[in-house]
Tab-separated table of C-alpha atoms in Angstrom:
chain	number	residue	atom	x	y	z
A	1	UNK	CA	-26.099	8.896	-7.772
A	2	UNK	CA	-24.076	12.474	-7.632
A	3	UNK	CA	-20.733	12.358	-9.318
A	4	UNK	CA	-17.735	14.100	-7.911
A	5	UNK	CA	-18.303	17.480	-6.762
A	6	UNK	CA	-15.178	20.409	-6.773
A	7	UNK	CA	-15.504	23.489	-5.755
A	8	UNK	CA	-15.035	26.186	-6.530
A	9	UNK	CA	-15.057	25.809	-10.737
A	10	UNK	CA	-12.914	28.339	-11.124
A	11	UNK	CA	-10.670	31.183	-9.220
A	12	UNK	CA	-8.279	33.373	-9.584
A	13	UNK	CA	-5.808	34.256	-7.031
A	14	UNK	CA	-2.484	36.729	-7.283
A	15	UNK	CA	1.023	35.256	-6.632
A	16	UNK	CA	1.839	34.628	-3.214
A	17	UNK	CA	-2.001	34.185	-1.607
A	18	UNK	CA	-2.860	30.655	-0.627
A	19	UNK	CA	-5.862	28.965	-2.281
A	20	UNK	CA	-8.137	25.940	-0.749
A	21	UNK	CA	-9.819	23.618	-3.217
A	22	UNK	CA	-12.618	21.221	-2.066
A	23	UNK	CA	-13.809	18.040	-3.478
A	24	UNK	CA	-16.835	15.538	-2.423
A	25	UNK	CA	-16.465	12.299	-3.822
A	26	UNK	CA	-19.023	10.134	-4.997
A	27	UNK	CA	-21.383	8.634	-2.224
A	28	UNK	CA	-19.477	5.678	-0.552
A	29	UNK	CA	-15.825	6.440	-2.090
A	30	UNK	CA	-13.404	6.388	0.089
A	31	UNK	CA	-10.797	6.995	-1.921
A	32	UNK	CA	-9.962	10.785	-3.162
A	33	UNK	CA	-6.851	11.756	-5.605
A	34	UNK	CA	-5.974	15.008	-6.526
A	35	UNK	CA	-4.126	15.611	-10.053
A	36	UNK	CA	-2.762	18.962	-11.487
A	37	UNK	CA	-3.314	19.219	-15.959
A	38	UNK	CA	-0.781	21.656	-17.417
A	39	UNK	CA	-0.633	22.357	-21.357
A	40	UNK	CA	1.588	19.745	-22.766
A	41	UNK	CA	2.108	17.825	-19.230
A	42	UNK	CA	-0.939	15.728	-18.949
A	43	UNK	CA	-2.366	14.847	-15.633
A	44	UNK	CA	0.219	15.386	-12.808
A	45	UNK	CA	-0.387	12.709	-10.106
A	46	UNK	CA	-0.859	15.255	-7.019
A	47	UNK	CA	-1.703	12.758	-3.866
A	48	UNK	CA	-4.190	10.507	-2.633
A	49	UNK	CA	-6.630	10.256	0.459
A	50	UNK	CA	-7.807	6.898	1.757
A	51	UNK	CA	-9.420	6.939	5.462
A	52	UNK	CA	-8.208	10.576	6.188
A	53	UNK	CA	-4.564	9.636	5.707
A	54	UNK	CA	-2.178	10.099	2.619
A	55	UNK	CA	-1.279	6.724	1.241
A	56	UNK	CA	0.572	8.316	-1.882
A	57	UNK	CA	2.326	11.376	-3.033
A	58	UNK	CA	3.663	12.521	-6.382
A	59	UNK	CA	6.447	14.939	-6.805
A	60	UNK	CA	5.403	18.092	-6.003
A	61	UNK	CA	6.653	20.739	-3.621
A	62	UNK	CA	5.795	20.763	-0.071
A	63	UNK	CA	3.579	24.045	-0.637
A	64	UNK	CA	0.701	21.607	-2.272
A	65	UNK	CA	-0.669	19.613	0.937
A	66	UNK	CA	-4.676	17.881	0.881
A	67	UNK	CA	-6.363	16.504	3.613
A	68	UNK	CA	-9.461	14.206	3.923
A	69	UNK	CA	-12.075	13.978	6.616
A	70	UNK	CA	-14.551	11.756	8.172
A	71	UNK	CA	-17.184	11.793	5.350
A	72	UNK	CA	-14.558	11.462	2.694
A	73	UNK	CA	-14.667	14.944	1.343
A	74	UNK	CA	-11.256	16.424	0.822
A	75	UNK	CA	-9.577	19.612	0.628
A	76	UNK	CA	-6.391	20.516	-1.256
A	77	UNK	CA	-4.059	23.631	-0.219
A	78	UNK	CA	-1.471	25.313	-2.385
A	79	UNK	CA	0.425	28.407	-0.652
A	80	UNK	CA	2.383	30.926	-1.607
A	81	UNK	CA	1.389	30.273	-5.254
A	82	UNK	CA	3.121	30.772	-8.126
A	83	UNK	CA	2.470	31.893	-11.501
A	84	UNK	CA	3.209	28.209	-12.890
A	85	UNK	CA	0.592	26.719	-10.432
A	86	UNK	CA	-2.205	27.945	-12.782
A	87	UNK	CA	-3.702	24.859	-13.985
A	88	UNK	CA	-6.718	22.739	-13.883
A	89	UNK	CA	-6.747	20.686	-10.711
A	90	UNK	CA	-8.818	17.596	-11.204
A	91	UNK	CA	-10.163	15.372	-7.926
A	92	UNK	CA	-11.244	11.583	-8.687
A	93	UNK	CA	-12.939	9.534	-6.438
A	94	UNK	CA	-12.665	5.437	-6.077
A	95	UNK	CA	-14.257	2.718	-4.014
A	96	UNK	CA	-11.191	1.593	-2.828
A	97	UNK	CA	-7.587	2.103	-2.621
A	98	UNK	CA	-6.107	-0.085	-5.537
A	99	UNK	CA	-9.608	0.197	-7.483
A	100	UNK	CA	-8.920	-0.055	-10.973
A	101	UNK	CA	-10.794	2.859	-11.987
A	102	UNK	CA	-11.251	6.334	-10.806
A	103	UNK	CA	-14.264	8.909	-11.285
A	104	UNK	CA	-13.148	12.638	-12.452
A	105	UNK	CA	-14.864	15.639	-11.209
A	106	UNK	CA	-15.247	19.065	-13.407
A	107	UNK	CA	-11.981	20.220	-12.244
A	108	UNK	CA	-10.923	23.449	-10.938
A	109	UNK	CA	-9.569	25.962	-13.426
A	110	UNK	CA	-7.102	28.268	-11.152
A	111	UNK	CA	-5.541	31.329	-12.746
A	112	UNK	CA	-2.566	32.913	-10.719
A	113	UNK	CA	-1.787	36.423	-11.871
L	1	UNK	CA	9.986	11.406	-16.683
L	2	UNK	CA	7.228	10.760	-18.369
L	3	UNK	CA	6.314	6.908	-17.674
L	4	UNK	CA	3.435	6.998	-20.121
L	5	UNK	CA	3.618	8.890	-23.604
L	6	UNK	CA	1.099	9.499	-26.412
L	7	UNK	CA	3.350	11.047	-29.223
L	8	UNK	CA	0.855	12.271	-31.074
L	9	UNK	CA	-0.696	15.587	-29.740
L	10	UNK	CA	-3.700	15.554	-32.443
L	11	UNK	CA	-5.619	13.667	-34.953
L	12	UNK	CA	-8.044	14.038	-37.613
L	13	UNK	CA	-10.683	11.719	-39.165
L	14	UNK	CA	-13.377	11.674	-41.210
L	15	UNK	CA	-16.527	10.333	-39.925
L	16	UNK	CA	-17.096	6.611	-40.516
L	17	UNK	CA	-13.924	5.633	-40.958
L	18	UNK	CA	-11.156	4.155	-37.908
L	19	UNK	CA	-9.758	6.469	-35.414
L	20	UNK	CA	-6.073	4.520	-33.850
L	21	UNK	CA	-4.707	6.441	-31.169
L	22	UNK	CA	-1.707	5.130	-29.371
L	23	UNK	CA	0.151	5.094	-26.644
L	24	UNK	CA	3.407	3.636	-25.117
L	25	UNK	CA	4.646	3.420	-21.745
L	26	UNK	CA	8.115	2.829	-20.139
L	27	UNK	CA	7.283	0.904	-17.152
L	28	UNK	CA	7.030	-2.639	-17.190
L	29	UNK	CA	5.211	-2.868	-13.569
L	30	UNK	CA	2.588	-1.673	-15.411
L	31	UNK	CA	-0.284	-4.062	-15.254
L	32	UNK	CA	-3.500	-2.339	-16.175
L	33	UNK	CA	-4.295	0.448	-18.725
L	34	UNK	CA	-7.186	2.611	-19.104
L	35	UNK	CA	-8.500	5.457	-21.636
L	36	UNK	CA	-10.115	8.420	-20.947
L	37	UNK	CA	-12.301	10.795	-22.836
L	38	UNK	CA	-12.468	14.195	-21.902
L	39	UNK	CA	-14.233	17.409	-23.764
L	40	UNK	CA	-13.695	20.568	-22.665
L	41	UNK	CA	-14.520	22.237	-19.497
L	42	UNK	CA	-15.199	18.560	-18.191
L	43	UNK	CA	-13.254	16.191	-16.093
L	44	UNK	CA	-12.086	12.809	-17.941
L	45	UNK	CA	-14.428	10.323	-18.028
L	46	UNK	CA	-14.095	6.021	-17.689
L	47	UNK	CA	-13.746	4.637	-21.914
L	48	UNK	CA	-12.336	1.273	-21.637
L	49	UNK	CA	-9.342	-0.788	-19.333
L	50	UNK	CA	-7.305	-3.675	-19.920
L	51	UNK	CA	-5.485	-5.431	-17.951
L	52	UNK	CA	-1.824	-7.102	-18.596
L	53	UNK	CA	-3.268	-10.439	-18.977
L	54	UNK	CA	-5.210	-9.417	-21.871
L	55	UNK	CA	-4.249	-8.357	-25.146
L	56	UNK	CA	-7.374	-7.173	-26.525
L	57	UNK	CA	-10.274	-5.681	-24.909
L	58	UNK	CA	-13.770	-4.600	-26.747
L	59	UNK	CA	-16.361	-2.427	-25.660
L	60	UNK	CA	-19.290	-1.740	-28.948
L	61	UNK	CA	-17.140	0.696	-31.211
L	62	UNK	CA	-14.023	1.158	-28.581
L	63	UNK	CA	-11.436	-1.570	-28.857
L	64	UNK	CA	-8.277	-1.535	-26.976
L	65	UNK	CA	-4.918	-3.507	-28.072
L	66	UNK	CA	-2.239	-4.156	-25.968
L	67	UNK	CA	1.543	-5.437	-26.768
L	68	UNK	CA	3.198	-6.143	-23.415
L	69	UNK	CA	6.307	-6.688	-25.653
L	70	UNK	CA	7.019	-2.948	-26.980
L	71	UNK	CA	5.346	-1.707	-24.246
L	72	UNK	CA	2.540	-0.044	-26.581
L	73	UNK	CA	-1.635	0.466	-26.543
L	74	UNK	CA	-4.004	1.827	-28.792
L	75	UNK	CA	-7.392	2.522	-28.631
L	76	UNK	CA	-9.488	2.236	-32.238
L	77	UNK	CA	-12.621	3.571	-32.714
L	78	UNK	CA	-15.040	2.261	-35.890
L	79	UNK	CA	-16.796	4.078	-37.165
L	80	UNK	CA	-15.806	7.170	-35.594
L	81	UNK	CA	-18.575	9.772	-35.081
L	82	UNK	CA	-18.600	13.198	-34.502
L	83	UNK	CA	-19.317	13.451	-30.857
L	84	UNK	CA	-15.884	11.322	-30.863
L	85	UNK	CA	-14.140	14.151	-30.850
L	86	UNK	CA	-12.470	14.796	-27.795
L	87	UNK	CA	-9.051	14.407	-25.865
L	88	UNK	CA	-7.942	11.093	-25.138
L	89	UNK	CA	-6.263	9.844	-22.121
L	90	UNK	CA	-4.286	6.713	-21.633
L	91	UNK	CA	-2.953	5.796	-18.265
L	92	UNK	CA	-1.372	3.202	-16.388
L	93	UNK	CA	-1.323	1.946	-12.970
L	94	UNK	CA	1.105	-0.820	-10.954
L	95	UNK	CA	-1.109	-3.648	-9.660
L	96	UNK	CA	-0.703	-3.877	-5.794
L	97	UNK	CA	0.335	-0.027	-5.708
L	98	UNK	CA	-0.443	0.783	-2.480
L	99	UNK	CA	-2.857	3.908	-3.869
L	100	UNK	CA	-4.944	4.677	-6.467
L	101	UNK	CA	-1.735	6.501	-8.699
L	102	UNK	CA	-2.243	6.115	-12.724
L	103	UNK	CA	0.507	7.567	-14.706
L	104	UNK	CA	-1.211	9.524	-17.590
L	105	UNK	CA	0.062	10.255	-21.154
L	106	UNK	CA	-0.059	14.086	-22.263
L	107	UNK	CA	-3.436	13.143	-24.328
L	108	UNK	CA	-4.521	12.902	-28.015
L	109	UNK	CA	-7.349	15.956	-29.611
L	110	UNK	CA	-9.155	13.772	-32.040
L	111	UNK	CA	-11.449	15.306	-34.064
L	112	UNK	CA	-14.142	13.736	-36.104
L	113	UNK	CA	-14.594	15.528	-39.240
L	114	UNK	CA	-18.555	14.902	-40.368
């Protein structure tokens, strides 16, 4: 069975451009979260995708947004980035909302310069 | 704020003898607790849960301990071995949440000195 899948593994984008991450959860998960690790901050709870819709958002600005389609693969936007939004953004995968355990994918390392 | 904290940002131990990491939380909605191992370049990986009705949970040479009172875990490892070392995650999620959120700590580097 294929873990979770993110791509791209890493990128680097310049301050003010808009980057698109992408994440396929593991075959028959329907539930995708998103999480931003900083140096010294841990994982930052970003927001989570169950059956294409949000169910729960952590504080973060409006400029980070996701989205989650039919076959449970979801996408996570940040624009107009910032130098500060260079971070490894981790996707994890569950059966089900409430599950009491969540798969990690290989994370994607963005670098804003 | 940071609802879950591991105060210690490193450790060190020689191989074959206990590893105790630790973690406390501020929350008391918090009903279920879970460690993660993660090596570089890798995405966290599933080590061992426990849930607030437990206060002990044991998985071969991973043992978690939980005291709902002062709101603390810890994870020990015997023996510890080198591929131990790692990061270590604890986190903590509200039973009944309406999403999948855990609340992680900022993460222990253990290192396993053969």
């Amino acid at each position: 069975k294929a873990g979770v899948t993110q791509t791209p593994r890493y990128l680097i984008k310049t301050r003010g451009q808009q980057v698109t991450l992408s994440c396929s959860p593991i075959s028959g998960h329907r539930s995708v979260s998103w999480y931003q690790q900083t140096p010294g901050q841990g994982l930052q709870f970003l927001f989570e995708y169950f059956s294409e819709t949000q169910r729960n958002k952590g504080n973060f600005p409006g400029r980070f947004s996701g989205r989650q389609f039919s076959n449970s693969r979801s996408e996570m936007n940040v624009s107009t980035l910032e130098l500060g939004d260079s971070a490894l953004y981790l996707c994890a995968s569950s059966y089900r909302q409430g599950a009491t355990e969540a798969f990690f994918g290989q994370g994607t390392r963005l670098t804003v310069v | 704020d940071q609802q879950v904290k591991q105060n210690s940002p490193s450790l060190s131990v020689q191989e074959g003898r206990i590893s105790i990491l630790n973690c406390d939380y501020t929350n008391s909605m918090f009903d279920y607790f879970l460690w993660y191992k993660k090596y570089p370049a890798e995405g966290p990986t599933f080590l061992i849960s426990i849930s607030s009705i437990k206060d002990k949970n044991e998985d071969g040479r991973f043992t978690v301990f939980l005291n709902k009172s002062a709101k603390h875990l810890s994870l020990h490892i015997v023996p510890s071995q080198p591929g131990d070392s790692a990061v270590y995650f604890c986190a903590a999620s509200a039973w009944g949440n309406t999403g999948n959120q855990f609340y992680f700590g900022t993460g222990t580097s253990l290192t396993v000195i053969p």
